Short mmCIF file of C-alpha atoms (C1' of nucleotides) in Angstrom, two decimals:
data_model
loop_
_atom_site.label_atom_id
_atom_site.label_comp_id
_atom_site.label_asym_id
_atom_site.label_seq_id
_atom_site.Cartn_x
_atom_site.Cartn_y
_atom_site.Cartn_z
CA UNK Q 45 63.49 105.31 134.78
CA UNK Q 46 65.32 103.84 131.61
CA UNK Q 47 65.25 105.55 128.36
CA UNK Q 48 65.13 102.24 125.98
CA UNK Q 49 67.00 101.17 123.14
CA UNK Q 50 67.56 104.24 120.84
CA UNK Q 51 66.63 104.21 117.20
CA UNK Q 52 68.94 102.73 115.13
CA UNK Q 53 67.96 104.52 111.88
CA UNK Q 54 67.92 108.29 111.21
CA UNK Q 55 64.30 109.50 110.79
CA UNK Q 56 64.84 112.25 108.31
CA UNK Q 57 67.12 110.23 106.08
CA UNK Q 58 64.35 107.61 106.18
CA UNK Q 59 61.71 110.38 105.33
CA UNK Q 60 63.52 111.60 102.51
CA UNK Q 61 63.55 107.80 100.94
CA UNK Q 62 59.79 107.41 101.62
CA UNK Q 63 59.09 110.98 100.29
CA UNK Q 64 60.65 109.86 96.87
CA UNK Q 65 58.90 106.68 96.55
CA UNK Q 66 55.38 108.51 97.16
CA UNK Q 67 56.78 111.02 94.66
CA UNK Q 68 57.79 108.46 92.10
CA UNK Q 69 54.85 105.84 92.54
CA UNK Q 70 52.11 108.27 94.36
CA UNK Q 71 50.39 107.08 97.74
CA UNK Q 72 48.55 103.72 96.58
CA UNK Q 73 51.21 102.59 94.52
CA UNK Q 74 53.58 102.93 96.84
CA UNK Q 75 53.65 99.47 98.92
CA UNK Q 76 54.89 98.80 102.03
CA UNK Q 77 57.79 96.56 100.53
CA UNK Q 78 58.89 99.44 98.41
CA UNK Q 79 58.94 102.11 101.29
CA UNK Q 80 60.33 99.69 104.04
CA UNK Q 81 63.23 98.72 101.47
CA UNK Q 82 63.95 102.32 100.25
CA UNK Q 83 63.99 103.35 103.77
CA UNK Q 84 66.15 100.25 105.09
CA UNK Q 85 63.91 99.32 107.99
CA UNK Q 86 61.43 96.77 108.54
CA UNK Q 87 57.31 97.14 108.68
CA UNK Q 88 57.54 97.55 112.74
CA UNK Q 89 59.93 100.07 112.99
CA UNK Q 90 57.96 102.16 110.23
CA UNK Q 91 54.76 101.70 112.04
CA UNK Q 92 56.48 102.48 115.51
CA UNK Q 93 57.92 105.34 114.22
CA UNK Q 94 54.82 106.73 111.82
CA UNK Q 95 51.93 105.03 113.04
CA UNK Q 96 50.62 104.18 109.60
CA UNK Q 97 51.22 104.29 105.63
CA UNK Q 98 49.08 107.42 106.08
CA UNK Q 99 51.06 108.78 109.05
CA UNK Q 100 54.18 108.15 107.22
CA UNK Q 101 53.03 109.91 104.00
CA UNK Q 102 51.97 112.99 106.35
CA UNK Q 103 55.39 113.12 107.74
CA UNK Q 104 57.06 113.11 104.31
CA UNK Q 105 54.84 116.08 103.43
CA UNK Q 106 55.77 117.72 106.28
CA UNK Q 107 59.29 117.45 105.49
CA UNK Q 108 58.66 118.45 101.93
CA UNK Q 109 57.08 121.46 102.99
CA UNK Q 110 60.03 122.16 105.17
CA UNK Q 111 62.38 121.96 102.45
CA UNK Q 112 60.53 124.26 100.39
CA UNK Q 113 59.78 126.82 102.97
CA UNK Q 114 63.07 128.26 102.08
CA UNK Q 115 62.43 128.17 98.24
CA UNK Q 116 59.00 130.19 99.07
CA UNK Q 117 60.54 132.84 101.52
CA UNK Q 118 63.16 133.61 98.49
CA UNK Q 119 59.86 133.78 96.14
CA UNK Q 120 58.00 135.98 98.40
CA UNK Q 121 60.64 138.46 98.97
CA UNK Q 122 60.36 139.46 95.44
CA UNK Q 123 60.58 143.38 95.39
CA UNK Q 124 57.26 143.44 93.09
CA UNK Q 125 54.58 141.01 92.56
CA UNK Q 126 55.53 140.59 89.07
CA UNK Q 127 59.28 139.58 90.21
CA UNK Q 128 57.35 137.45 93.00
CA UNK Q 129 55.69 135.69 89.96
CA UNK Q 130 59.00 135.36 87.96
CA UNK Q 131 60.35 134.03 91.17
CA UNK Q 132 57.87 131.48 91.69
CA UNK Q 133 57.38 130.02 87.86
CA UNK Q 134 60.85 129.95 87.65
CA UNK Q 135 61.97 127.81 90.83
CA UNK Q 136 59.03 125.52 89.97
CA UNK Q 137 60.78 124.91 86.52
CA UNK Q 138 63.90 124.09 87.94
CA UNK Q 139 62.70 122.04 91.46
CA UNK Q 140 60.33 120.11 89.19
CA UNK Q 141 63.11 119.02 86.65
CA UNK Q 142 65.58 118.55 89.27
CA UNK Q 143 67.35 115.24 88.60
CA UNK Q 144 68.11 114.72 92.41
CA UNK Q 145 64.24 114.60 92.48
CA UNK Q 146 61.41 112.23 90.95
CA UNK Q 147 60.42 114.74 88.13
CA UNK Q 148 57.08 117.13 88.97
CA UNK Q 149 55.56 117.85 92.23
CA UNK Q 150 55.12 115.39 95.06
CA UNK Q 151 51.98 117.12 96.02
CA UNK Q 152 50.43 116.62 92.69
CA UNK Q 153 52.35 113.25 91.72
CA UNK Q 154 51.42 111.93 95.20
CA UNK Q 155 47.77 111.33 94.29
CA UNK Q 156 44.81 113.26 92.70
CA UNK Q 157 42.81 109.79 92.93
CA UNK Q 158 43.04 107.06 95.44
CA UNK Q 159 41.48 103.84 95.88
CA UNK Q 160 39.10 102.75 98.22
CA UNK Q 161 40.58 103.12 101.66
CA UNK Q 162 42.62 106.39 101.28
CA UNK Q 163 39.99 108.95 99.74
CA UNK Q 164 41.35 111.36 102.42
CA UNK Q 165 44.83 111.55 100.71
CA UNK Q 166 43.85 113.63 97.95
CA UNK Q 167 42.08 115.77 100.19
CA UNK Q 168 45.51 115.83 102.16
CA UNK Q 169 47.27 116.77 99.26
CA UNK Q 170 45.38 119.46 97.82
CA UNK Q 171 45.13 121.49 101.17
CA UNK Q 172 48.86 121.54 101.09
CA UNK Q 173 48.94 123.28 97.82
CA UNK Q 174 46.17 125.52 98.69
CA UNK Q 175 48.63 126.50 101.21
CA UNK Q 176 51.24 128.01 98.75
CA UNK Q 177 48.36 129.83 96.82
CA UNK Q 178 47.32 131.54 99.94
CA UNK Q 179 50.83 132.48 100.76
CA UNK Q 180 51.01 133.85 96.96
CA UNK Q 181 47.46 135.60 97.35
CA UNK Q 182 48.55 137.38 100.74
CA UNK Q 183 51.64 138.63 99.13
CA UNK Q 184 49.68 140.16 96.25
CA UNK Q 185 47.43 141.75 98.40
CA UNK Q 186 50.25 143.33 100.14
CA UNK Q 187 51.68 144.53 96.72
CA UNK Q 188 48.38 146.05 95.98
CA UNK Q 189 48.67 148.21 99.13
CA UNK Q 190 52.26 148.91 98.10
CA UNK Q 191 50.77 149.98 95.03
CA UNK Q 192 52.92 147.81 93.39
CA UNK Q 193 49.73 146.12 91.65
CA UNK Q 194 46.94 148.03 90.14
CA UNK Q 195 43.62 148.79 91.68
CA UNK Q 196 41.90 146.55 89.04
CA UNK Q 197 44.27 143.56 89.84
CA UNK Q 198 42.72 140.62 91.35
CA UNK Q 199 45.37 139.18 93.82
CA UNK Q 200 43.22 135.90 94.39
CA UNK Q 201 42.68 135.22 90.81
CA UNK Q 202 46.53 135.94 90.15
CA UNK Q 203 47.30 133.58 93.07
CA UNK Q 204 45.12 130.94 91.70
CA UNK Q 205 46.24 131.26 88.25
CA UNK Q 206 49.95 130.84 89.09
CA UNK Q 207 49.06 127.90 91.40
CA UNK Q 208 47.08 126.22 88.78
CA UNK Q 209 50.27 126.92 85.96
CA UNK Q 210 52.25 125.23 88.57
CA UNK Q 211 49.99 122.22 89.10
CA UNK Q 212 50.06 122.07 85.26
CA UNK Q 213 53.97 122.06 85.20
CA UNK Q 214 53.96 119.25 87.40
CA UNK Q 215 51.83 117.11 85.47
CA UNK Q 216 54.12 118.25 82.50
CA UNK Q 217 57.28 117.50 84.27
CA UNK Q 218 56.01 114.16 85.41
CA UNK Q 219 55.53 113.05 81.61
CA UNK Q 220 58.85 113.90 80.95
CA UNK Q 221 59.19 117.25 79.96
CA UNK Q 222 62.41 118.62 80.09
CA UNK Q 223 63.88 122.03 81.98
CA UNK Q 224 63.31 124.18 78.89
CA UNK Q 225 59.88 123.11 78.34
CA UNK Q 226 58.68 124.30 81.59
CA UNK Q 227 60.76 127.60 81.45
CA UNK Q 228 59.20 128.23 78.26
CA UNK Q 229 55.68 127.56 80.04
CA UNK Q 230 56.74 129.82 82.66
CA UNK Q 231 57.64 132.76 80.41
CA UNK Q 232 54.41 132.46 78.32
CA UNK Q 233 52.57 132.52 81.77
CA UNK Q 234 54.44 135.55 83.00
CA UNK Q 235 52.69 137.33 80.04
CA UNK Q 236 49.25 137.11 81.61
CA UNK Q 237 50.86 138.88 84.53
CA UNK Q 238 50.75 142.65 85.07
CA UNK Q 239 53.94 144.44 84.61
CA UNK Q 240 56.76 144.70 82.15
CA UNK Q 241 54.37 144.20 79.41
CA UNK Q 242 57.02 144.70 77.12
CA UNK Q 243 58.33 141.19 76.31
CA UNK Q 244 54.75 139.91 75.96
CA UNK Q 245 54.98 137.96 72.59
CA UNK Q 246 58.85 136.99 72.15
CA UNK Q 247 59.90 134.03 73.45
CA UNK Q 248 63.52 132.63 74.44
CA UNK E 44 29.56 76.88 61.76
CA UNK E 45 27.83 78.65 65.03
CA UNK E 46 27.72 81.98 66.07
CA UNK E 47 27.86 81.43 70.09
CA UNK E 48 26.17 82.74 72.71
CA UNK E 49 25.45 86.46 72.14
CA UNK E 50 26.96 89.28 74.94
CA UNK E 51 24.21 90.23 77.29
CA UNK E 52 25.92 93.50 78.18
CA UNK E 53 26.34 96.76 76.29
CA UNK E 54 29.89 97.25 75.60
CA UNK E 55 29.50 100.94 75.37
CA UNK E 56 27.41 101.38 78.46
CA UNK E 57 29.84 99.22 80.22
CA UNK E 58 32.59 101.26 78.91
CA UNK E 59 30.87 104.30 80.34
CA UNK E 60 30.79 102.82 83.75
CA UNK E 61 34.33 101.91 83.45
CA UNK E 62 35.40 105.34 82.48
CA UNK E 63 33.86 107.04 85.44
CA UNK E 64 35.58 104.50 87.62
CA UNK E 65 39.13 105.03 86.47
CA UNK E 66 38.09 108.76 86.21
CA UNK E 67 37.36 108.83 89.89
CA UNK E 68 39.85 106.80 91.21
CA UNK E 69 42.71 106.62 88.48
CA UNK E 70 44.00 103.32 87.28
CA UNK E 71 45.44 101.65 90.48
CA UNK E 72 42.85 102.99 92.59
CA UNK E 73 39.63 101.12 90.39
CA UNK E 74 39.70 97.75 91.65
CA UNK E 75 38.30 95.00 89.56
CA UNK E 76 35.65 94.67 92.32
CA UNK E 77 34.74 98.62 91.44
CA UNK E 78 34.68 97.53 87.87
CA UNK E 79 32.78 94.88 87.58
CA UNK E 80 30.40 96.21 90.20
CA UNK E 81 29.91 99.62 88.06
CA UNK E 82 29.76 97.75 84.88
CA UNK E 83 27.14 95.31 85.87
CA UNK E 84 29.29 92.42 85.00
CA UNK E 85 31.65 89.55 86.21
CA UNK E 86 35.40 89.39 85.90
CA UNK E 87 35.33 86.51 83.07
CA UNK E 88 33.10 88.92 81.11
CA UNK E 89 35.42 91.71 81.33
CA UNK E 90 38.48 89.62 80.33
CA UNK E 91 36.66 88.13 77.55
CA UNK E 92 35.73 91.75 76.21
CA UNK E 93 38.69 93.45 77.25
CA UNK E 94 41.60 91.06 77.69
CA UNK E 95 42.93 92.84 80.72
CA UNK E 96 42.51 95.60 83.53
CA UNK E 97 44.80 97.84 81.16
CA UNK E 98 42.99 96.70 77.87
CA UNK E 99 39.68 97.89 79.62
CA UNK E 100 41.53 101.44 80.27
CA UNK E 101 42.63 101.70 76.54
CA UNK E 102 39.01 100.98 75.78
CA UNK E 103 38.00 103.65 77.89
CA UNK E 104 40.08 105.80 76.80
CA UNK E 105 39.33 105.48 73.19
CA UNK E 106 35.95 106.34 74.09
CA UNK E 107 36.78 109.31 76.24
CA UNK E 108 38.49 110.55 73.16
CA UNK E 109 35.75 109.71 70.83
CA UNK E 110 33.39 111.83 73.12
CA UNK E 111 35.91 114.96 73.21
CA UNK E 112 36.92 114.69 69.44
CA UNK E 113 33.38 116.76 68.56
CA UNK E 114 34.69 119.44 71.25
CA UNK E 115 37.85 119.64 69.99
CA UNK E 116 36.72 119.90 66.34
CA UNK E 117 34.22 123.07 67.94
CA UNK E 118 37.55 124.61 69.30
CA UNK E 119 39.75 124.17 66.40
CA UNK E 120 36.90 125.77 64.08
CA UNK E 121 37.59 129.16 66.01
CA UNK E 122 38.20 131.99 63.64
CA UNK E 123 41.32 133.17 65.16
CA UNK E 124 43.95 131.59 67.29
CA UNK E 125 42.94 133.96 69.92
CA UNK E 126 39.41 132.49 69.59
CA UNK E 127 40.56 128.82 69.69
CA UNK E 128 42.35 129.65 73.04
CA UNK E 129 39.14 131.09 74.43
CA UNK E 130 37.08 128.11 73.26
CA UNK E 131 39.56 125.81 74.56
CA UNK E 132 39.90 127.00 77.97
CA UNK E 133 36.23 127.86 78.46
CA UNK E 134 35.34 124.37 77.02
CA UNK E 135 37.68 122.99 79.62
CA UNK E 136 36.30 124.87 82.56
CA UNK E 137 33.04 123.28 81.60
CA UNK E 138 33.70 120.26 81.06
CA UNK E 139 35.93 119.63 83.97
CA UNK E 140 33.03 120.74 86.15
CA UNK E 141 30.65 119.05 84.60
CA UNK E 142 28.45 117.42 87.25
CA UNK E 143 27.67 114.36 84.82
CA UNK E 144 30.94 113.44 85.17
CA UNK E 145 33.63 113.05 88.13
CA UNK E 146 35.47 116.32 88.42
CA UNK E 147 38.81 117.18 86.31
CA UNK E 148 40.11 115.27 83.31
CA UNK E 149 40.63 111.45 83.01
CA UNK E 150 43.51 111.99 81.57
CA UNK E 151 45.15 113.73 84.52
CA UNK E 152 42.89 111.87 87.09
CA UNK E 153 43.62 108.41 85.44
CA UNK E 154 47.19 108.29 87.09
CA UNK E 155 50.47 110.46 87.12
CA UNK E 156 51.98 107.83 89.36
CA UNK E 157 51.30 104.25 89.65
CA UNK E 158 52.36 100.74 91.44
CA UNK E 159 54.85 98.37 90.59
CA UNK E 160 53.21 96.50 87.37
CA UNK E 161 51.57 99.56 85.81
CA UNK E 162 54.40 102.01 84.85
CA UNK E 163 53.36 102.31 81.39
CA UNK E 164 50.09 103.53 82.12
CA UNK E 165 51.27 107.14 82.86
CA UNK E 166 53.06 107.31 79.69
CA UNK E 167 49.68 106.01 78.09
CA UNK E 168 48.02 108.79 79.52
CA UNK E 169 50.70 111.41 78.68
CA UNK E 170 50.68 110.41 74.96
CA UNK E 171 46.97 111.18 75.03
CA UNK E 172 47.38 114.47 76.52
CA UNK E 173 50.14 115.16 73.92
CA UNK E 174 47.65 114.64 71.03
CA UNK E 175 45.65 117.42 71.87
CA UNK E 176 48.47 119.65 72.39
CA UNK E 177 49.66 118.68 68.68
CA UNK E 178 46.11 119.62 67.55
CA UNK E 179 46.49 123.13 68.99
CA UNK E 180 49.79 123.66 67.88
CA UNK E 181 49.10 122.77 64.34
CA UNK E 182 46.19 125.10 64.43
CA UNK E 183 48.19 127.76 65.47
CA UNK E 184 50.86 127.07 62.86
CA UNK E 185 48.26 127.30 60.20
CA UNK E 186 46.82 131.04 62.01
CA UNK E 187 50.59 131.97 61.58
CA UNK E 188 50.30 131.22 57.75
CA UNK E 189 46.99 133.03 58.00
CA UNK E 190 48.68 136.10 59.52
CA UNK E 191 46.30 135.66 62.32
CA UNK E 192 49.39 135.27 64.65
CA UNK E 193 52.11 137.57 64.65
CA UNK E 194 55.34 136.56 63.37
CA UNK E 195 57.24 136.69 66.55
CA UNK E 196 54.32 134.27 68.02
CA UNK E 197 55.72 130.89 68.84
CA UNK E 198 52.81 127.94 68.21
CA UNK E 199 54.61 125.38 69.81
CA UNK E 200 55.07 127.39 72.88
CA UNK E 201 51.59 128.61 73.04
CA UNK E 202 50.03 125.08 72.53
CA UNK E 203 52.03 123.71 75.31
CA UNK E 204 50.91 126.76 77.51
CA UNK E 205 47.34 126.23 76.76
CA UNK E 206 47.88 122.21 77.37
CA UNK E 207 49.67 122.73 80.52
CA UNK E 208 47.27 125.05 81.87
CA UNK E 209 44.54 122.63 81.35
CA UNK E 210 46.41 120.29 83.18
CA UNK E 211 46.49 122.30 85.98
CA UNK E 212 42.84 123.21 85.48
CA UNK E 213 42.29 119.44 85.86
CA UNK E 214 44.14 119.15 89.02
CA UNK E 215 42.39 122.36 90.52
CA UNK E 216 38.81 120.69 89.60
CA UNK E 217 39.75 117.46 91.23
CA UNK E 218 40.31 119.09 94.54
CA UNK E 219 36.97 120.27 94.52
CA UNK E 220 37.13 124.05 92.80
CA UNK E 221 34.08 125.17 91.11
CA UNK E 222 33.19 126.55 87.64
CA UNK E 223 33.76 129.96 88.48
CA UNK E 224 37.24 129.36 89.76
CA UNK E 225 38.29 127.56 86.69
CA UNK E 226 36.65 130.12 84.33
CA UNK E 227 38.57 132.63 86.42
CA UNK E 228 41.84 130.94 85.54
CA UNK E 229 40.94 130.41 81.90
CA UNK E 230 40.32 134.39 81.67
CA UNK E 231 43.83 135.05 83.46
CA UNK E 232 45.54 132.62 81.01
CA UNK E 233 44.01 134.36 78.21
CA UNK E 234 45.58 137.49 79.07
CA UNK E 235 48.94 135.55 78.09
CA UNK E 236 47.85 134.78 74.84
CA UNK E 237 48.36 137.32 71.80
CA UNK E 238 45.23 139.21 70.18
CA UNK E 239 42.62 141.40 72.26
CA UNK E 240 45.14 143.25 74.68
CA UNK E 241 42.67 145.66 75.94
CA UNK E 242 41.41 143.44 78.93
CA UNK E 243 44.51 142.03 80.13
CA UNK E 244 44.14 143.14 83.67
CA UNK E 245 40.20 143.42 84.70
CA UNK E 246 38.53 140.35 86.04
CA UNK E 247 34.90 139.32 85.77
"C1'" DA U 222 74.98 94.47 138.07
"C1'" DG U 223 70.00 94.40 137.45
"C1'" DA U 224 65.65 96.43 136.39
"C1'" DC U 225 63.29 98.80 133.12
"C1'" DT U 226 62.03 100.63 128.52
"C1'" DT U 227 61.92 101.03 123.71
"C1'" DA U 228 63.52 99.33 119.15
"C1'" DT U 229 64.26 95.47 116.17
"C1'" DC U 230 63.53 91.13 113.85
"C1'" DT U 231 60.96 86.92 112.40
"C1'" DA U 232 56.92 85.22 111.10
"C1'" DC U 233 52.67 85.80 109.93
"C1'" DC U 234 47.74 87.55 110.16
"C1'" DA U 235 42.98 88.46 107.31
"C1'" DC U 236 42.41 90.36 103.32
"C1'" DT U 237 42.48 92.15 98.50
"C1'" DC U 238 44.52 92.15 94.23
"C1'" DG U 239 44.00 91.05 89.07
"C1'" DA U 240 43.15 86.91 86.73
"C1'" DT U 241 41.20 82.01 85.37
"C1'" DA U 242 39.32 76.85 85.24
"C1'" DC U 243 35.41 74.96 84.74
"C1'" DA U 244 30.83 73.75 83.96
"C1'" DA U 245 26.34 75.47 82.77
"C1'" DA U 246 23.72 78.61 79.78
"C1'" DA U 247 22.28 80.62 75.44
"C1'" DG U 248 22.17 81.38 71.53
"C1'" DT U 249 23.22 80.12 65.73
"C1'" DT U 250 23.88 76.76 62.23
"C1'" DG U 251 23.17 72.18 59.89
"C1'" DC X 78 16.79 68.11 67.36
"C1'" DA X 79 21.50 67.71 67.85
"C1'" DA X 80 26.42 69.79 66.97
"C1'" DC X 81 28.82 73.70 67.77
"C1'" DT X 82 30.59 78.15 69.36
"C1'" DT X 83 30.59 81.84 72.83
"C1'" DT X 84 29.33 84.13 76.89
"C1'" DT X 85 28.24 83.71 81.52
"C1'" DG X 86 28.37 82.69 86.82
"C1'" DT X 87 30.72 80.14 90.65
"C1'" DA X 88 34.50 79.53 92.71
"C1'" DT X 89 39.15 80.25 93.36
"C1'" DC X 90 44.12 80.81 92.24
"C1'" DG X 91 48.51 82.47 93.71
"C1'" DA X 92 50.67 86.85 94.73
"C1'" DG X 93 50.94 91.07 97.20
"C1'" DT X 94 48.28 94.27 100.42
"C1'" DG X 95 48.75 96.96 105.04
"C1'" DG X 96 49.38 95.96 109.44
"C1'" DT X 97 50.83 93.35 113.74
"C1'" DA X 98 52.33 89.50 117.74
"C1'" DG X 99 55.82 87.93 120.67
"C1'" DA X 100 60.39 87.29 121.66
"C1'" DT X 101 64.87 89.31 121.37
"C1'" DA X 102 68.33 93.06 121.39
"C1'" DA X 103 69.97 97.45 122.74
"C1'" DG X 104 70.58 100.52 125.34
"C1'" DT X 105 69.62 104.08 130.11
"C1'" DC X 106 68.63 104.35 134.45
"C1'" DT X 107 69.30 102.92 139.90
#
DNA sequence: AGACTTATCTACCACTCGATACAAAAGTTG
DNA sequence: CAACTTTTGTATCGAGTGGTAGATAAGTCT
């Protein structure tokens, strides 16, 4: 048989460009014209490679998750629950204000609300956000087993709290807040976290 | 002179319906077809009354702010900074899961990202969110003058923290979290707030 | 080389978008 | 009633939407 004409663009590079467009404009706000221009390809190539606009988003989300997985590995490798929380919010403050990316978080920015034909996109994004919360919760359950978290600590509540603060930081960053502002929020948030009660009130 | 034909619909009622559509679908996701159907009027009436889709959003935001102003008056009337924070996050947990409204917060849900011709909508929403943060900050400055907040407390940081958590709760609620989940987040968040250190770790 | 398979390009589809022109309708004022 | 002013409904505007048909180009296989 024959292999056919090879693809003339780099799928991952194109996905990175698409990711940025979705990140900056949201799912509904990202038009095919924007996407194809940024990706440097024409609509038929896009549809041949990703099936649909929604398929393209999912592929971009997969790539986003892949990118952040090493970050999360570092976060979860923290020695204590407290250190995990510090690393988590700290890395969020950095990544959400990284000038190499649009501000904020793709999973928040991509679309909390959508138009008529895209009602399932918000669910898709929410389920991806939930994955990180689950990782944190399981890490805190482990910490509790290790005696690193007190018996009265609630891993699910702590994970949900951190995840919620992270979403809030995404909203904050998307409206132009700078890195120091996010670090400040992270710092105050950590006061709610068990361990190292000493530096509760003072701020940097 | 002559007075002209009177308007056949109630402007405020129509605004309430428009608000709900923007709330549920965001600015870009809310089409004129949805809006006019929900408002029970035809496009020319909408444009005569509000000028443009963006004008309609601003009018709806004004009405939203008006609605919440009594809430904020109650919140800011808390006896201590701590009580203000409790009232603030508590009322957010309630209002963001009020079945009478779409879940979450219009100012978050309405649009963090927008398409080509609507780049200023996110700014508009962000500036409205900032108003609440300012109210909180000024209340905390007052609390500090009153000696109700310690000298080492940072009113701006605390207000920003609360505002960020509130945005995060909006994201959480919009993805289907129930009222108890938001209350839990509020409870944990308050552990980061000065005063009443006793109940830091235990959760309901 | 020639058959075969797949990607790419041009052009276009039906549809929806936000916004309006126009004329009929509904009221107030003289 | 008649003159005037404003709103309302119908019908539609041009632009842009996501998505595709069909022909051509670019490779690999025998």
